[in-house]
């Protein structure tokens, strides 16, 4: 999580040079290149039906990254991640059969209300545009989870994930090319983008796989619920972004709600849905026998 959010904080420092769209394109394209080099999938073996499943998965991934990075133009990193978490939370509620989960999502709703402009003290400082963009990223995250489940069932292993990342790169490329232009090809920028891709993709993927061999999936899921708080700490340490007391309380509501659903979830149920490794993910995760192409954003 520290690697993921550190990568997101570092990516935000590229905005003055590339803009949010240019940074998204650089990060996703280089992540796709890294995955192609590491896994060497045979994409030619994929059928038309396989690509029909992969295309919406990759499109959701690319647009999710784009919406999230655009939200960082207006919001501190911690608040953007907190708002984005609402997507998987609502998806978990929609797929849950337990009334108790309504309470957890209601707690998350309290947190979102505290962040929103109608929330109260200090909330007026939060950009409505940023809120809409972060919530859009959350909705795309939910769509990405559902599409990733379909890809995981049809194209097992890493091939579907890598193909989805390639599609995501193609989706974001026009936006980045228009905004950043030739700056995307600058050697210094490419080196920085490679660092972002490594921090946000390669290193977290490796660490996640090792963690899943060492601890139960439920414990992993609960720990991942701390991601908004670590995002806020990364924003504070690397970007000097300070949150108000109300905003920290709002974030705590979302963290507790996410952990509560994880703790009470059954295998293959809402716990699997909230087994979300990244807000801007390029790698697979699984819980309770259900495998999704998940991950974070970043």
PDB file of C-alpha atoms in Angstrom, residues 125 201 236:
ATOM      1  CA  UNK A 125     -12.786  23.634   0.905  1.00  0.00           C
ATOM      2  CA  UNK A 201       2.446  -2.097 -10.522  1.00  0.00           C
ATOM      3  CA  UNK A 236       1.089  14.534   3.795  1.00  0.00           C
TER       4      UNK A 236
END
